[in-house]
GROMACS .gro file of C-alpha atoms in nm:
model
  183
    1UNK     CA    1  -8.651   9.587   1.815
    2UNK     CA    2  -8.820   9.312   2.037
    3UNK     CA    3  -9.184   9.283   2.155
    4UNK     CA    4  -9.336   9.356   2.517
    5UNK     CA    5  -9.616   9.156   2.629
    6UNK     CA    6  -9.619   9.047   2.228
    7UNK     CA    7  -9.667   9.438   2.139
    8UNK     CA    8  -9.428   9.520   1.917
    9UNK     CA    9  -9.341   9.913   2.057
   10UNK     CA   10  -9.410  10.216   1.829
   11UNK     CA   11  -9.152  10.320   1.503
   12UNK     CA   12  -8.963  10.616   1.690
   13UNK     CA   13  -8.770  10.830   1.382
   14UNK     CA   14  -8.405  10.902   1.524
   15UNK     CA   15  -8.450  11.266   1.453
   16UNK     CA   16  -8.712  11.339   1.661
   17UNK     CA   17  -8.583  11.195   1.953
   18UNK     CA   18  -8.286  11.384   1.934
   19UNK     CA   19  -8.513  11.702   1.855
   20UNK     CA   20  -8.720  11.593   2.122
   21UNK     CA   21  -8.440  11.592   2.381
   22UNK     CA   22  -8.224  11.856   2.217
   23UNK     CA   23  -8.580  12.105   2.248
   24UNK     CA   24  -8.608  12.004   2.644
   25UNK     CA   25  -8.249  12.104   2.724
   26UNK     CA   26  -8.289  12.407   2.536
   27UNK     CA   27  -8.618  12.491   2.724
   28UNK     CA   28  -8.457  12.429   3.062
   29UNK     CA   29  -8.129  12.635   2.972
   30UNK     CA   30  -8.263  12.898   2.844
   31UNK     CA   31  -8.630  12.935   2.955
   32UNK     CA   32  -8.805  12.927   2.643
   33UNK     CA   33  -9.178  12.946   2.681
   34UNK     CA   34  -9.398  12.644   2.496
   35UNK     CA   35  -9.750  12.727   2.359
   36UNK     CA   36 -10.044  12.771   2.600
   37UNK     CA   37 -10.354  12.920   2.481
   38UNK     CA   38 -10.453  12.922   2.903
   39UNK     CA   39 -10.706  13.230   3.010
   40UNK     CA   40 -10.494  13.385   3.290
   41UNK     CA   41 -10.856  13.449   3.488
   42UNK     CA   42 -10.936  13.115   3.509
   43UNK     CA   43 -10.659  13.040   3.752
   44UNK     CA   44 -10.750  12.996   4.125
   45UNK     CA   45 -10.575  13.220   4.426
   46UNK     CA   46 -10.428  13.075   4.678
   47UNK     CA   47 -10.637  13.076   5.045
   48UNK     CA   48 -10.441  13.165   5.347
   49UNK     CA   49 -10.332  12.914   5.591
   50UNK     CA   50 -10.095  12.665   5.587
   51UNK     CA   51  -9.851  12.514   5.280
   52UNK     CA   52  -9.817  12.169   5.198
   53UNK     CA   53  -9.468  12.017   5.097
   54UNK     CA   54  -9.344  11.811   4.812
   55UNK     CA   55  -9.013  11.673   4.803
   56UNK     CA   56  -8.758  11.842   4.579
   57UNK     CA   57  -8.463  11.668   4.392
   58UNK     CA   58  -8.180  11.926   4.328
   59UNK     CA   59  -7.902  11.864   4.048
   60UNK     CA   60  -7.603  12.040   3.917
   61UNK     CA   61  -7.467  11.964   3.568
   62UNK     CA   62  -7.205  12.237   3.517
   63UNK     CA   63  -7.336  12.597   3.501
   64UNK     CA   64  -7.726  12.444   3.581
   65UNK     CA   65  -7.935  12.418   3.833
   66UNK     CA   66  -8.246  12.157   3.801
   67UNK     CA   67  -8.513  12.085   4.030
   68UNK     CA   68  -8.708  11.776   3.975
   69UNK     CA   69  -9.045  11.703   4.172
   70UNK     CA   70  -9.224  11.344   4.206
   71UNK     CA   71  -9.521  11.368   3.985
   72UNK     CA   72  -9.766  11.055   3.951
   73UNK     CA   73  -9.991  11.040   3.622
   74UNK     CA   74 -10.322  10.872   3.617
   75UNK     CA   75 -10.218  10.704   3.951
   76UNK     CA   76  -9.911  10.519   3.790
   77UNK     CA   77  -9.562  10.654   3.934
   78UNK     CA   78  -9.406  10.900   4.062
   79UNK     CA   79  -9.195  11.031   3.757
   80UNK     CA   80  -8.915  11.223   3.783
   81UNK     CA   81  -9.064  11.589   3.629
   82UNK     CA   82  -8.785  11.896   3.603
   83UNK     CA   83  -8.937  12.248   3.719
   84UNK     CA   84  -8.963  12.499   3.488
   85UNK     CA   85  -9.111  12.801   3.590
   86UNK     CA   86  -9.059  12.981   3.221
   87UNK     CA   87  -9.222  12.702   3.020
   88UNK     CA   88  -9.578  12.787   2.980
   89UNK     CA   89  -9.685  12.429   2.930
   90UNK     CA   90  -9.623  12.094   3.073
   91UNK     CA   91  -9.496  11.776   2.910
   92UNK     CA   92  -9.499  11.436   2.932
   93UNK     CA   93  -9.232  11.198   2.782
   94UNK     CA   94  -9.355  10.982   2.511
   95UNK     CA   95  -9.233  10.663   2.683
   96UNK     CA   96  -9.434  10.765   3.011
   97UNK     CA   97  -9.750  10.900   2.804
   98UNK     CA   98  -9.780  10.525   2.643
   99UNK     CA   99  -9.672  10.342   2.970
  100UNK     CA  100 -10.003  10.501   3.203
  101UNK     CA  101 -10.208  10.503   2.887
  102UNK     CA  102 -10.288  10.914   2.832
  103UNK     CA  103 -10.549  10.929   2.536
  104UNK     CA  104 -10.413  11.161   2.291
  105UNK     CA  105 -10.677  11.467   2.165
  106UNK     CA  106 -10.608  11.496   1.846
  107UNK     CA  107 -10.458  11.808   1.871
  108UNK     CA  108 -10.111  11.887   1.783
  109UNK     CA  109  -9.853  12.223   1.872
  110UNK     CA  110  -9.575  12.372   1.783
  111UNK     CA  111  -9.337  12.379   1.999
  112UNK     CA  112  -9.011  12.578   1.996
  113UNK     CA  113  -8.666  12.624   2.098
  114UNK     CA  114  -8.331  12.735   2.008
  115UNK     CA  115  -8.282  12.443   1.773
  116UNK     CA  116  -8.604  12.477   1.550
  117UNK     CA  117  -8.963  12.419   1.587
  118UNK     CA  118  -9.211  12.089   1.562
  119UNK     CA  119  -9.521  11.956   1.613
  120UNK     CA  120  -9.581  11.724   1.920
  121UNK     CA  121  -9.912  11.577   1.993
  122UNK     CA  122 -10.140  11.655   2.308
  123UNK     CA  123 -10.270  11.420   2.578
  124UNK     CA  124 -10.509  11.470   2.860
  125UNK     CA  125 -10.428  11.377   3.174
  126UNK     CA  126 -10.736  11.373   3.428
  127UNK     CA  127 -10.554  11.240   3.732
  128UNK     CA  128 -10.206  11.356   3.851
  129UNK     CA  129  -9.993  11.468   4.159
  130UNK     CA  130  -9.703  11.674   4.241
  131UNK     CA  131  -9.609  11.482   4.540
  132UNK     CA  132  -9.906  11.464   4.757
  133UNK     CA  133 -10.092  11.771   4.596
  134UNK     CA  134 -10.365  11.657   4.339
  135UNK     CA  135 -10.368  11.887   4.040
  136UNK     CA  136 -10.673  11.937   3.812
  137UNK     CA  137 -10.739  11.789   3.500
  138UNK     CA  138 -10.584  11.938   3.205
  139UNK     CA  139 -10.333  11.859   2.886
  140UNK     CA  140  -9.979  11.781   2.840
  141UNK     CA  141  -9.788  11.783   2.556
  142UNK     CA  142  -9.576  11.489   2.450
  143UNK     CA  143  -9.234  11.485   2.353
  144UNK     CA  144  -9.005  11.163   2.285
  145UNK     CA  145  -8.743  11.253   2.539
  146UNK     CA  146  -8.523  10.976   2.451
  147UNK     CA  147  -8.383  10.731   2.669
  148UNK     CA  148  -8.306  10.757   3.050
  149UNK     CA  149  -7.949  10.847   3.079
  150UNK     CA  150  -7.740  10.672   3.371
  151UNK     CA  151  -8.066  10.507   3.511
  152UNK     CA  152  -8.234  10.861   3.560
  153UNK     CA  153  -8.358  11.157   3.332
  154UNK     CA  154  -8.606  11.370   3.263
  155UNK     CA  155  -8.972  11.229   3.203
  156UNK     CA  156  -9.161  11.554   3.188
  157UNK     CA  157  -9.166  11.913   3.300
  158UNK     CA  158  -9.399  12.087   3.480
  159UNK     CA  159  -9.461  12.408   3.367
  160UNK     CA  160  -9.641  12.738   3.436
  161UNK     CA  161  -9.933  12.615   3.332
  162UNK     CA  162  -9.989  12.393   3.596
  163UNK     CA  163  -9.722  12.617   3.889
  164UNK     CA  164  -9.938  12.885   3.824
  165UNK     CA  165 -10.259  12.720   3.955
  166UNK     CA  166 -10.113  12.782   4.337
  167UNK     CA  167 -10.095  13.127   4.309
  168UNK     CA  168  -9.718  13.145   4.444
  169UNK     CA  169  -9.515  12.847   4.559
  170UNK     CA  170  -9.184  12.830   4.698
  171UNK     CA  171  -8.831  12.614   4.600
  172UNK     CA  172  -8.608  12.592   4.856
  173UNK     CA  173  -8.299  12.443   4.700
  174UNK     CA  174  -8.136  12.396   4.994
  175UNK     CA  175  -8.337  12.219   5.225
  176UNK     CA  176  -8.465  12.002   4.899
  177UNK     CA  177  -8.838  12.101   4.917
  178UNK     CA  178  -9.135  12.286   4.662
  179UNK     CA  179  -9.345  12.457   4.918
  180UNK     CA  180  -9.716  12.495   4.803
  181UNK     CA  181  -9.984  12.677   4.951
  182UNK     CA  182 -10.258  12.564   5.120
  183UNK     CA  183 -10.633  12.582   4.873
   0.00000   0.00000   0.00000
């Protein structure tokens, strides 16, 4: 392994990457819900009046559907985050967490999927952005996503967790855009 910027990078063990990445495809094929220990009446309602639009990237791979959204962290980005409505908490690759610098809490959950369950460790993010809609401050977990594949991938998900704070939204797959409502 070489250095950046004289920093050699962290010791990554082969088996969680692959767990890592192996978890996140199971997640988005099948739905699986992560941990969230979120109070359901804390979440704001949406006002009336009118939405605001983020772009939305839409992908096939076989039998699945994947929306990504632009999401910018700490005001670094955007990042390529896939949509998942069913996982009840966002996450954060491990590559992006270290690259915009989110200070880790301590904390660690379990996370599971149809390949077995780990612990990942939890950052907090207090600035990011779906697009052009700020989003409040709150925690991510981090998984080591592996690399990019073919100059893309996945670098996080956002989840229900955060979806949830605007009430409803809307993804309209074919005109390519996450409709939001106005606050």
């Amino acid at each position: 392994m070489g250095t950046r910027n004289g920093i050699a990078p962290p010791v990554r063990h082969r088996w969680m990457s692959r767990f890592g990445a192996a978890l996140l495809s199971a997640l988005l094929l099948t739905g699986c819900v992560l941990y969230s220990d979120r109070d359901e009446r804390d979440a704001p309602r949406p006002s009336p009046g009118a939405g605001r639009e983020v772009p939305l990237r839409v992908l096939e791979q076989g039998d699945a559907t994947l929306a990504f959204v632009p999401v910018s962290l700490e005001g670094e980005g955007p990042f390529m985050f896939a949509l998942d409505t069913g996982a009840s908490a966002s996450v954060v690759s491990e590559d992006v967490a270290d690259r915009v610098g989110l200070e880790r809490t301590g904390e660690r959950r379990s996370v599971s999927g149809i390949l077995g369950t780990g612990q990942v460790p939890v950052a907090r993010v207090e600035q990011w952005a779906v697009g052009d809609v700020r989003i409040d401050p709150g925690e991510v977990t981090i998984l080591d996503l592996g690399p990019p594949r073919g100059g893309g991938g996945i670098q996080g998900l956002l989840g229900s967790d955060v979806l949830s704070d605007f009430g409803s939204i809307t993804i309209d797959y074919d005109n390519g855009v996450l409709r939001i409502p106005a606050t």
